[in-house]
Coordinates of C-alpha atoms in Angstrom, one line a residue:
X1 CA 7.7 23.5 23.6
X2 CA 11.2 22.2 23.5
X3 CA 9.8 18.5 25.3
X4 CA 8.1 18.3 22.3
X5 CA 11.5 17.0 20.8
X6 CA 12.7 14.6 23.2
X7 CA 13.8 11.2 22.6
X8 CA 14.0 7.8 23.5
X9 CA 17.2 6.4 24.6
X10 CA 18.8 3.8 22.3
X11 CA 20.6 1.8 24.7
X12 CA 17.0 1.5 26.3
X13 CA 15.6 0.4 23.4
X14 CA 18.6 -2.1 22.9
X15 CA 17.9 -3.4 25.7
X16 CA 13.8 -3.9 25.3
X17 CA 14.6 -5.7 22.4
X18 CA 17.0 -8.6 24.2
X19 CA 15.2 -9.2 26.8
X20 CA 11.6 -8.8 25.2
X21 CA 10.2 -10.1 28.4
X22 CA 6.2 -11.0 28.5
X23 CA 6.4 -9.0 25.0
X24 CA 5.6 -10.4 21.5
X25 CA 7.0 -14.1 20.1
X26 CA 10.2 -14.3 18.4
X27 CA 8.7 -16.6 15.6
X28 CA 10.1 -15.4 12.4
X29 CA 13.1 -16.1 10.2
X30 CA 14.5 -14.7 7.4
X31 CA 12.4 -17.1 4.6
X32 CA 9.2 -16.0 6.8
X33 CA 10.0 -12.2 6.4
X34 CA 10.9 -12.5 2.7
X35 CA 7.6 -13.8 2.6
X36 CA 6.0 -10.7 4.5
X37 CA 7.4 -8.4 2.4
X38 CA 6.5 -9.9 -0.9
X39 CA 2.8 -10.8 0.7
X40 CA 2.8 -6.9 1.7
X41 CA 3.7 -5.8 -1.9
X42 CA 2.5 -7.6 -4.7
X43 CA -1.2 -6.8 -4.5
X44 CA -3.7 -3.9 -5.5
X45 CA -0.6 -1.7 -6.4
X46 CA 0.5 -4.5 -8.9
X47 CA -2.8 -5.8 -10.2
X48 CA -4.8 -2.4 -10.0
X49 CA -2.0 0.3 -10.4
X50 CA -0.6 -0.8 -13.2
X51 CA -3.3 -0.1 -15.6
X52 CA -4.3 3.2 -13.8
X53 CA -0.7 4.5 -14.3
X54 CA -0.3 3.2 -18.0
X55 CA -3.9 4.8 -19.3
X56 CA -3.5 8.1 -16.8
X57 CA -0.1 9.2 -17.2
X58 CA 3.0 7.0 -18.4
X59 CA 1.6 4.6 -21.1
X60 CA 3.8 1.7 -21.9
X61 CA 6.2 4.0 -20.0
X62 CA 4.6 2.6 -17.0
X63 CA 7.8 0.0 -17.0
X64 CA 9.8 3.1 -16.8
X65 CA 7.8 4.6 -14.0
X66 CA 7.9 1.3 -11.7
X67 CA 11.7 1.6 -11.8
X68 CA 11.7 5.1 -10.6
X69 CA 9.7 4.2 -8.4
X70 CA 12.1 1.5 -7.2
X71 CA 15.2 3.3 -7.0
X72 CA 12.9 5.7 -4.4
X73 CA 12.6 2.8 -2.6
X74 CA 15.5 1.2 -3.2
X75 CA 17.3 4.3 -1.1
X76 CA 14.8 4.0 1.7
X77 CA 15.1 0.1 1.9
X78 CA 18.5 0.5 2.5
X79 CA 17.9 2.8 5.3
X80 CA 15.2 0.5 7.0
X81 CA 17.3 -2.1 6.9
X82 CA 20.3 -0.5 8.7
X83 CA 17.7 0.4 11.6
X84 CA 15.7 -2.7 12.0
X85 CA 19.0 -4.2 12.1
X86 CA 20.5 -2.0 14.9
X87 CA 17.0 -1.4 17.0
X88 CA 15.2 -4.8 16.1
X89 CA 12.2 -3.3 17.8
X90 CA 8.8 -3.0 16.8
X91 CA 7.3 0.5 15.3
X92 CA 9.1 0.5 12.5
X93 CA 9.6 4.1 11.3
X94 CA 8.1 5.6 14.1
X95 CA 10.4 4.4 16.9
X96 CA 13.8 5.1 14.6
X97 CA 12.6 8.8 14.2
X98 CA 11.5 8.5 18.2
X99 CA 15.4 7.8 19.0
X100 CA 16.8 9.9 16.5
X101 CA 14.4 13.2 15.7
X102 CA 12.0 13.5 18.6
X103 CA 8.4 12.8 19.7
X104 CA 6.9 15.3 17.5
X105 CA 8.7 13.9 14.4
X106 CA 8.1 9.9 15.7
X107 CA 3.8 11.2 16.2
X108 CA 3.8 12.5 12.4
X109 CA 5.2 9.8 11.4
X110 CA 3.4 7.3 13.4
X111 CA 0.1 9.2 12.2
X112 CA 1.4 8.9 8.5
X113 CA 1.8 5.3 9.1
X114 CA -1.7 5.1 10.1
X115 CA -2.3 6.0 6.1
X116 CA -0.1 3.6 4.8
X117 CA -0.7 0.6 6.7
X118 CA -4.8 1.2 7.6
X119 CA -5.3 2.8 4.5
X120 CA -3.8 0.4 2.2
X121 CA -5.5 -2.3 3.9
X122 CA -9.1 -0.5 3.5
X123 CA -8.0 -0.1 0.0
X124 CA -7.2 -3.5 -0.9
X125 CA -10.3 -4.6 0.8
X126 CA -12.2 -2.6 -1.8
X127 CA -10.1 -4.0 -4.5
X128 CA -10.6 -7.6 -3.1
X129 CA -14.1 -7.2 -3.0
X130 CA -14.5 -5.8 -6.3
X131 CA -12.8 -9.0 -7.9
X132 CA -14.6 -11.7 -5.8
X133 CA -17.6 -9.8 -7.3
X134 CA -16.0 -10.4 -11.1
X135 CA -14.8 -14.1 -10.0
X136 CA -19.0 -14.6 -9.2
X137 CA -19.8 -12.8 -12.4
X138 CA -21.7 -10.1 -10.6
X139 CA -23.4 -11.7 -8.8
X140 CA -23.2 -9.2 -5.5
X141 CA -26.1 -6.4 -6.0
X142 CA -24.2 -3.5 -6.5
X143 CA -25.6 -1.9 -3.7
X144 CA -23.7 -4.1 -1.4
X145 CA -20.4 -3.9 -2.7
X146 CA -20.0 -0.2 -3.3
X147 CA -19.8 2.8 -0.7
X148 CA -22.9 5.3 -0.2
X149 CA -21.3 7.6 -1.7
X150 CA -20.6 5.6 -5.7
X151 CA -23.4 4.9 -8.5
X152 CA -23.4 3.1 -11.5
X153 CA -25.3 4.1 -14.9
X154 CA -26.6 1.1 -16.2
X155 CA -27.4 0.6 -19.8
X156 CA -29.3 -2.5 -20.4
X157 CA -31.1 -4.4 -23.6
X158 CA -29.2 -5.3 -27.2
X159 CA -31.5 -2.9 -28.6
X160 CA -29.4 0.0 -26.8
X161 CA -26.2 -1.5 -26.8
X162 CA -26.3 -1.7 -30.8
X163 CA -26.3 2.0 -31.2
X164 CA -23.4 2.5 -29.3
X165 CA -19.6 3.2 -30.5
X166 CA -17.5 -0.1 -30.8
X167 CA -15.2 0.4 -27.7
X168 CA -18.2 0.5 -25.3
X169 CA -20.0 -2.4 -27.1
X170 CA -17.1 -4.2 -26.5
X171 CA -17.5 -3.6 -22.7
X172 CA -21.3 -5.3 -22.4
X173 CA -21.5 -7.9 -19.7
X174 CA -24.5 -10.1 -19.8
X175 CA -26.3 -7.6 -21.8
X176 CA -25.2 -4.5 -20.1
X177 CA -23.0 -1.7 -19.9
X178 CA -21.4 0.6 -17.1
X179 CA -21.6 3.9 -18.3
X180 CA -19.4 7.1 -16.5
X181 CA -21.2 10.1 -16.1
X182 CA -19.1 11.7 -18.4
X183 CA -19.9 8.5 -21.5
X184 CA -23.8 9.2 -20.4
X185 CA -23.9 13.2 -20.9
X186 CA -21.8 12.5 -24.1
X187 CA -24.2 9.9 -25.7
X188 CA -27.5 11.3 -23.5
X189 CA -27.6 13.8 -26.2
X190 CA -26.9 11.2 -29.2
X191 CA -29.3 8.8 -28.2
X192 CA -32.8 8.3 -26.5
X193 CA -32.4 5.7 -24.2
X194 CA -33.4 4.6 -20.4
X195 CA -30.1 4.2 -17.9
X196 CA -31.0 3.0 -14.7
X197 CA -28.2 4.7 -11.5
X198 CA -28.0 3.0 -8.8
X199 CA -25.8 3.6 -5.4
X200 CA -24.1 1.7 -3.1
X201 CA -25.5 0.9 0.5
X202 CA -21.8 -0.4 1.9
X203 CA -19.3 -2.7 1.3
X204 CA -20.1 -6.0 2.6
X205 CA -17.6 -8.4 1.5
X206 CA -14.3 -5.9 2.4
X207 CA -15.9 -5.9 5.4
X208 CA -16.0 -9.7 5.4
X209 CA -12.1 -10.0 4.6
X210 CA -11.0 -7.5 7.0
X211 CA -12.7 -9.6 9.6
X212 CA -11.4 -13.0 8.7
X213 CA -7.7 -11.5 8.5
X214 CA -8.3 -9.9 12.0
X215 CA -9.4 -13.0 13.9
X216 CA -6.1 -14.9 11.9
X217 CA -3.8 -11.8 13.4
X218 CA -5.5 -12.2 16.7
X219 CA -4.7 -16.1 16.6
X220 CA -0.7 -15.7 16.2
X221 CA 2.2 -14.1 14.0
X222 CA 3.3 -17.8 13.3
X223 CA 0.2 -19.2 11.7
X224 CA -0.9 -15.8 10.1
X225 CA 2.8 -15.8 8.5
X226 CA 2.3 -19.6 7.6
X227 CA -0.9 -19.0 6.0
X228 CA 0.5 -15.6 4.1
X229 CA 3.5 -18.3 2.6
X230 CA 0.9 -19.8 1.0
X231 CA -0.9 -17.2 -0.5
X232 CA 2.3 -15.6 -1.4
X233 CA 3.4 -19.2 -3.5
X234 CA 0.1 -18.4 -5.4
X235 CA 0.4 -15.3 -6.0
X236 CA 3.9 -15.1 -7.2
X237 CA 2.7 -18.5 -9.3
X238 CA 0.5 -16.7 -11.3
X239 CA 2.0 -13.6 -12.3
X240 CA 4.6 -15.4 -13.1
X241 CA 2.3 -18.0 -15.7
X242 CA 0.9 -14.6 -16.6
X243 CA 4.1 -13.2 -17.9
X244 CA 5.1 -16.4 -19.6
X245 CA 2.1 -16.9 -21.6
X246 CA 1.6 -13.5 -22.0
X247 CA 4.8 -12.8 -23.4
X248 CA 3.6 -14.5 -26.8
X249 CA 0.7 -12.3 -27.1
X250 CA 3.2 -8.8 -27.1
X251 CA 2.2 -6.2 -30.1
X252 CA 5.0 -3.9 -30.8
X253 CA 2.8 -1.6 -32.2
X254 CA 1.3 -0.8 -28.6
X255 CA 4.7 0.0 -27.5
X256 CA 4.9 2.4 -29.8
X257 CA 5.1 5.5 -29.2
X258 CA 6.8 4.0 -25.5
X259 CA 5.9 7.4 -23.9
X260 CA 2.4 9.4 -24.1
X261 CA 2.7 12.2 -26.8
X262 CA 2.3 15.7 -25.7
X263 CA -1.2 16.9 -26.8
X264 CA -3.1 14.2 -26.5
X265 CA -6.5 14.4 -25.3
X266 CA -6.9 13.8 -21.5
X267 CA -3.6 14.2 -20.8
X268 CA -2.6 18.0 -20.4
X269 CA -0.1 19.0 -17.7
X270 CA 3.2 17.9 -16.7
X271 CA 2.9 14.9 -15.2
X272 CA 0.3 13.5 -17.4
X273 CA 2.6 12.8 -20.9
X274 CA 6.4 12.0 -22.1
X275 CA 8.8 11.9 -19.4
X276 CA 6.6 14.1 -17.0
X277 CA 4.1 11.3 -17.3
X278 CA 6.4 8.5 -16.2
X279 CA 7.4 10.5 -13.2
X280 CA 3.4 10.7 -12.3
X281 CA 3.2 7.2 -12.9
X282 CA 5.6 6.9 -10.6
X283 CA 3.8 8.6 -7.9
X284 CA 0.8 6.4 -9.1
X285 CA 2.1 2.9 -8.9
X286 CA 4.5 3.7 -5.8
X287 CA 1.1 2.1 -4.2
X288 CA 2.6 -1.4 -5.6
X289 CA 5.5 -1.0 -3.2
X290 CA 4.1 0.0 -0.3
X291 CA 5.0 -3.5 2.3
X292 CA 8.7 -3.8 2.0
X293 CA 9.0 -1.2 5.4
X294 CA 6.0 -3.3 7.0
X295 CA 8.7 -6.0 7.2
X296 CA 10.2 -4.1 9.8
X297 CA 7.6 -3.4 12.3
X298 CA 8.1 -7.3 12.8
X299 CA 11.8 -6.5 13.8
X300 CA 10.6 -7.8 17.6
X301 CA 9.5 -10.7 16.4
X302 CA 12.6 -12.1 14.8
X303 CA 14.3 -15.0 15.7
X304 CA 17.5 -13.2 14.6
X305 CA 16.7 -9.4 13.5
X306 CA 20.7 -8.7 12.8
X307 CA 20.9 -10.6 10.1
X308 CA 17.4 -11.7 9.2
X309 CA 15.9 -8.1 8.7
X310 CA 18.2 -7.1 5.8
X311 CA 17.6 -9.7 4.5
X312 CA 13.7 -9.7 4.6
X313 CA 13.4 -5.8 3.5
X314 CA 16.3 -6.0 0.4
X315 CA 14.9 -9.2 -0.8
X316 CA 11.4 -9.0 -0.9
X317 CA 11.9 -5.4 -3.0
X318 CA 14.2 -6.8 -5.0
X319 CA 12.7 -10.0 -6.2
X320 CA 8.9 -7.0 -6.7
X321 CA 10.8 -4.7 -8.7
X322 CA 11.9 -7.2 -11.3
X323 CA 8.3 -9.0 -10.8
X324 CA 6.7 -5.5 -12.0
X325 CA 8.9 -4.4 -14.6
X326 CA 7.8 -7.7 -16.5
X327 CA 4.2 -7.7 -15.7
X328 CA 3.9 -4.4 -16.8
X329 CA 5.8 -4.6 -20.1
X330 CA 3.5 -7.6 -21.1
X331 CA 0.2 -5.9 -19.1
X332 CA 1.0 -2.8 -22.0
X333 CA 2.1 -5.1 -24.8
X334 CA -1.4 -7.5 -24.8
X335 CA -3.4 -4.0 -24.5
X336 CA -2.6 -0.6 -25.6
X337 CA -2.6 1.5 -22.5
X338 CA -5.5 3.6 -24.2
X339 CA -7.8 1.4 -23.3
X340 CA -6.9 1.2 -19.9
X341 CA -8.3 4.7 -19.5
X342 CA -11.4 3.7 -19.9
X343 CA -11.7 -0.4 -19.6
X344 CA -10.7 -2.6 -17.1
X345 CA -8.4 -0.9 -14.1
X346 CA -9.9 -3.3 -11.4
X347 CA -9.7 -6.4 -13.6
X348 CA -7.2 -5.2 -16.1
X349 CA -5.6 -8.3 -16.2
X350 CA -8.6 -10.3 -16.6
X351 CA -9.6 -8.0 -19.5
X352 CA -6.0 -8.3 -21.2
X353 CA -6.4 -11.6 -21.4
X354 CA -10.8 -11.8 -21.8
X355 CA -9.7 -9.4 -24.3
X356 CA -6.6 -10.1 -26.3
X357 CA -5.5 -13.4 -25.3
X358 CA -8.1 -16.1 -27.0
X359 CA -8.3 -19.3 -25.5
X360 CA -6.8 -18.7 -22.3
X361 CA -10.2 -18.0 -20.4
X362 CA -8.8 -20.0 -17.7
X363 CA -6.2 -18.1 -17.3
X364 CA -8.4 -14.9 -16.2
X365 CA -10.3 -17.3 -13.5
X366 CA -7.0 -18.2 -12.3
X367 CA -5.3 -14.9 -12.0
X368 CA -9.1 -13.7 -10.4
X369 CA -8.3 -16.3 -7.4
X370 CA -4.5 -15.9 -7.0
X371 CA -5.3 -12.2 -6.8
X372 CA -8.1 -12.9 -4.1
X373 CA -5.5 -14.8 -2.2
X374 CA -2.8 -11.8 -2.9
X375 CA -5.0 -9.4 -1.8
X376 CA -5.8 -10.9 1.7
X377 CA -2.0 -11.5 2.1
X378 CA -1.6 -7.9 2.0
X379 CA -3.9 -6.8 4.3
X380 CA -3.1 -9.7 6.4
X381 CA 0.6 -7.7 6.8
X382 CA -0.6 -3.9 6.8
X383 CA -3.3 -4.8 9.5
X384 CA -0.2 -6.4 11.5
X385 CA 1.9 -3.7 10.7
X386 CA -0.5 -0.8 12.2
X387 CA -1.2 -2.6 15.4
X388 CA 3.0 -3.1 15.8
X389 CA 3.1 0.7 15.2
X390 CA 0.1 1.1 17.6
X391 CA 1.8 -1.2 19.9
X392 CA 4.8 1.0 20.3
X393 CA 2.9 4.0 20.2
X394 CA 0.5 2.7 23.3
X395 CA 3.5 1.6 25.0
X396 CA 5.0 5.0 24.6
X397 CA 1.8 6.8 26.0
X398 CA 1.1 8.5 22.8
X399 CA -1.9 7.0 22.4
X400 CA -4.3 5.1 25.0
X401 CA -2.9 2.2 26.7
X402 CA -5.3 -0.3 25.4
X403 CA -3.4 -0.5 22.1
X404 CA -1.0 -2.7 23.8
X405 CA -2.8 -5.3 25.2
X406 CA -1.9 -8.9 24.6
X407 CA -3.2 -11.5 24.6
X408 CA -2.9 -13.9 27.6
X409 CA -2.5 -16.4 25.4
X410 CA -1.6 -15.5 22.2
X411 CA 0.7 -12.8 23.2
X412 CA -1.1 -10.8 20.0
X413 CA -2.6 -6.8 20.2
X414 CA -5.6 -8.4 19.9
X415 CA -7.5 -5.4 21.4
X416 CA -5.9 -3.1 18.8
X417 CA -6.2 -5.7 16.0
X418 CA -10.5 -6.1 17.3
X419 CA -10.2 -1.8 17.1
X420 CA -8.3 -1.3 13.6
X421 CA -11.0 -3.7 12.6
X422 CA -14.0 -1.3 13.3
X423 CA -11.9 2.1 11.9
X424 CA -10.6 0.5 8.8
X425 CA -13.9 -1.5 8.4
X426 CA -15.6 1.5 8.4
X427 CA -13.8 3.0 5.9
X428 CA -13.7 0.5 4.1
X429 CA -17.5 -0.4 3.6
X430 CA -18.6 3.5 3.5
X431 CA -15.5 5.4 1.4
X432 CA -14.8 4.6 -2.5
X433 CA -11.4 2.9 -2.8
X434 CA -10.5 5.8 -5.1
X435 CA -9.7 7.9 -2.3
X436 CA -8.0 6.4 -0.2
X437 CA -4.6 5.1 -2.4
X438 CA -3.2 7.9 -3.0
X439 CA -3.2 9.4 0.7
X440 CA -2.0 5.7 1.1
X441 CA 1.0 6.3 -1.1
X442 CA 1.3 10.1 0.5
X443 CA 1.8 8.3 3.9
X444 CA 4.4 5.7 2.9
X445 CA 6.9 8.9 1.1
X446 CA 6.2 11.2 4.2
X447 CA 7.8 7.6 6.5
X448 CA 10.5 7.0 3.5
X449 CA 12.0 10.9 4.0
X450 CA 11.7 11.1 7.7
X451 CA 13.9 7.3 8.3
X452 CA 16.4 8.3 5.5
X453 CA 16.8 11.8 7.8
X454 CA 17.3 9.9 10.6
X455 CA 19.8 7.8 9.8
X456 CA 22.2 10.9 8.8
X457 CA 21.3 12.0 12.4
X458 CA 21.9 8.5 13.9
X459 CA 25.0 8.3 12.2
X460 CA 26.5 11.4 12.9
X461 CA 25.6 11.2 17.1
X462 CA 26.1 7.5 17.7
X463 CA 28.8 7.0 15.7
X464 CA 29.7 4.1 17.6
X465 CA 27.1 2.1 17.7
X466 CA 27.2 -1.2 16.5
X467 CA 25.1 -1.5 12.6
X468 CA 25.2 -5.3 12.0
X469 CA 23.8 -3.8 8.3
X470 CA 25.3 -0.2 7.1
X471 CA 23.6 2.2 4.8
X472 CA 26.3 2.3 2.2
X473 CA 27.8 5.8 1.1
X474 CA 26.1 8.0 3.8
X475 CA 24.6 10.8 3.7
X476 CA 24.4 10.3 -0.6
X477 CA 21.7 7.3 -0.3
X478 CA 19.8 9.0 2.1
X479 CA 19.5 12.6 0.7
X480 CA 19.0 10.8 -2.2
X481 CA 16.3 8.8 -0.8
X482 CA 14.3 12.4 0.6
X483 CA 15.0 13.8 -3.0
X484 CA 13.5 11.0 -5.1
X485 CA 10.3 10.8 -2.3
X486 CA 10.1 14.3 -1.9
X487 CA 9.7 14.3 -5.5
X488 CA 7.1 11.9 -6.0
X489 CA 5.2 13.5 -2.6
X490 CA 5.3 16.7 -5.2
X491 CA 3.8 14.6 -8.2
X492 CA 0.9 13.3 -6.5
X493 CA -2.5 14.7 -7.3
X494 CA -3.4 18.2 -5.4
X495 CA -6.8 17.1 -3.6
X496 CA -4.6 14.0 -2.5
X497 CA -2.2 16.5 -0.7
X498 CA -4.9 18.9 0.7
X499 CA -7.2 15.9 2.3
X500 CA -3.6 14.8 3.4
X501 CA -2.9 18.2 5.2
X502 CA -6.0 18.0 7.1
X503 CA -5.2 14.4 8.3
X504 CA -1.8 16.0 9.7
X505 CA -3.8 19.0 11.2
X506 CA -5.8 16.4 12.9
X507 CA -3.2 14.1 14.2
X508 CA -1.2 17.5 15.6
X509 CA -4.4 18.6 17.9
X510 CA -4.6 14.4 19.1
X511 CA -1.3 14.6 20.0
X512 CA -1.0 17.9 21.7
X513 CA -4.6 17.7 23.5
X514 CA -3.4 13.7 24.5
X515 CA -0.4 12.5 23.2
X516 CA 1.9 15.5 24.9
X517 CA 0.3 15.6 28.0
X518 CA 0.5 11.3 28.8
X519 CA 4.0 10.5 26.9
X520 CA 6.2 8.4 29.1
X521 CA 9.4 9.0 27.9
X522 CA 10.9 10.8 31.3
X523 CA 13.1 14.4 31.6
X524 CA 15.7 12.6 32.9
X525 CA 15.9 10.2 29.9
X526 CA 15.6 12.8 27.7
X527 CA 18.9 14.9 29.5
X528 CA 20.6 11.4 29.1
X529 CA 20.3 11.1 25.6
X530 CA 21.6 15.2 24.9

């Protein structure tokens, strides 16, 4: 069992990366990965996550819980950016733990990775789809933008929606009102009414983005990174409007209490109220920075990964972190977060400003679109991301060799880009959205503590190895790093870390029924290394 642990050689890998011959295109400087991070990050985390965190756990706290959530990966940035700097090679977290804790380690965390970055695009897709449908005014049946497995009560007629308390009257749509199960066997009893439930078949127009990003990915790095500048400009435009004009619209009183009181309905346990709370939010809205480390599975294709890497992984979380904090502050001061319990956590900001902002209607449309267009840039860079990792992994002989096929042409994975398309497509059109961002979050931490591990290990047996970019005050920011995302791993819901389990179970029997018996890395490489 001992091969289990062996490891690739560094100076091997040193060398891959300079010569890089009939590999991927060196097309990207430091502007362009800037622009990959922020295009990875600010999405469904931002838009979605927000409100989910305020009305679930942290309140107006949620401000407070996007920090913590920062300074988690604040420590871990650091990290990345010391290894994409010193092995500027693709694979991101999974080839640093290759060269620094062993196969075993580099397959847990490549199969984590296949959470975070096929996940989180599946995810987003759901979340994209769901606002084209408000941009259209629902005009999508509901059957075809929801999985098999959601319904939807329906509540329909003026004479109905009359009789109902103010809060869901002020939900009604064209005449009609989305009930939960739990609102229907509340006022079933109350009321004698007709609610018509109706279920999804699939999700046709996730499906629909996640094709359109794969045949861009397939086309080139350099166009889909030119086209993700764009939408990033847009993006970044509007929240940005958003917090300006929204700033005017603040009312103290929903800041107040800043924290979720203990006993309030809803929210019993420890990570549901006062300072317990912001540390779930935490673990909720962590989502929102999931894309800083996908900056670094483009390290191979950097004109200048030394310097340009750094660069693109601080920056890009940096510029987020202040984004958030000042979205969310004026998300929670247009709305109290009560009523993001209930109203609004797909379109929340929509329905802060629908809501609470009068006469800015455009301004809803607006932030509608720019999210569409923020939402494709961040699958755009997790669907890149999991076919670099799948790339490496291929290449390795983890994992079948079709995976790192390129493209005559276009030097692009375009094989593994045509195959994440039909997995995460799948999921995607058949699984509610619901389930899968957490286990995407769980997948980013399990990466986060497994890189800051290895670069105490990296440090301490290749001391002399040249870091263009050092960690500062090793081993404090990486312990610190495993603590904070250990933490948060901890705070996550428990059916989130038992459907997580079994995803490790299953990735152990691939990799020691395939993965074991075709790896390439050689004995002789391995005795090198010791």
């Amino acid at each position: 069992m001992s091969n289990i642990f062996k490891k690739k050689s560094i100076p091997l890998l040193l060398k891959e990366a300079a010569t890089n011959e009939g590999g991927l295109k060196k097309t990207l400087g430091a502007w362009s990965l800037i622009a990959l991070g922020i295009g990875a990050i600010i999405g469904a985390g931002l838009f979605v996550r927000t409100a989910a965190a305020a009305g679930e756990a942290a309140g107006s706290g949620v401000t407070l819980s996007f920090a913590l959530a920062a300074v988690g990966c604040a420590f871990a940035g650091l990290c990345y950016a010391e290894f994409a700097s010193t092995i500027p090679i693709a694979g991101s977290a999974y080839t640093y733990s290759y060269a620094t804790l062993g196969e075993i380690v580099a397959w847990i965390i490549g199969w984590a990775l296949l959470m975070e970055y096929a996940l989180g695009a599946a995810t987003v897709s759901i979340a994209w789809s769901e606002y084209l449908n408000n941009l259209l005014g629902g005009a999508i049946p509901y059957e075809w933008c929801h999985s098999p497995f959601e319904h939807v009560n329906k509540l329909a007629g003026t004479e109905y929606i009359a009789q109902l308390p103010q809060e869901l009257m002020a939900m009604a749509k064209n005449g009609v009102v989305i009930l939960s199960d739990s609102e229907l066997g509340r006022l079933s009893a109350e009321l004698k009414i007709q609610v018509q439930t109706t279920s999804g078949y699939l999700n046709a127009p996730a499906l629909g983005i996640l094709l359109m990003v794969t045949l861009l990915l397939i086309k080139g790095t350099q166009e889909s990174a030119f086209i993700n500048g764009l939408m990033v400009f847009l993006k970044v435009a509007i929240v940005l409007i958003f917090i300006a004009i929204g700033w005017q619209f603040i009312n103290p009183d929903n800041h107040t209490p800043y924290l979720i009181p203990e006993g309030v309905e809803n929210h019993e346990g420890v990570f549901r109220h006062g300072w317990g709370g912001v540390v779930g939010g935490a673990a909720i809205v962590f989502f929102a920075f999931i894309g800083f480390d996908a900056v670094s599975t483009a390290a191979q294709e950097a004109k200048n990964p030394k310097r340009d890497m750094p660069i693109g992984i601080l920056g890009s979380l940096v510029i987020c972190t202040v984004l958030y904090i000042l979205f969310a502050h004026v998300l929670t001061g247009v709305a109290p977060w009560q009523e993001y319990e209930k109203a609004g956590k797909e379109a929340s900001v929509a329905y802060a400003v629908n809501t609470y902002m009068h006469g800015y209607g455009w301004l809803a449309t607006g932030i509608t679109i720019a999210i569409l267009a923020g939402f494709s840039s961040v699958i755009l860079v997790m669907l890149m991301g999991q076919s670099r990792v799948f790339y490496s992994m291929s290449k390795d002989g983890l994992i079948p060799g079709v995976f790192s096929d390129l493209h005559p042409k276009f030097r692009t994975p375009y094989k593994s880009n045509m195959i994440l398309f039909i997995l995460v497509g799948a999921f995607a059109a058949f699984v509610p959205g619901s389930v899968a961002g957490d286990l995407t979050s769980f997948g980013t931490l399990l990466a986060f503590v497994i890189v800051c591990a290895g670069i105490i290990v990296m440090r301490k047996k290749f001391p002399d190895l040249e870091r263009p970019f050092k960690t500062p005050w090793v081993p404090v920011i990486p312990i610190l790093g495993m603590g904070v995302c250990m933490f948060m791993i901890i705070a996550l819901d428990i059916s989130t870390l038992e459907v997580a389990g079994l995803w490790m179970i299953v990735g152990f029997l691939i990799y020691f029924f395939y993965g074991k018996r075709n790896s390439k890395i050689s004995e002789q490489q391995e005795s090198a290394e010791e």
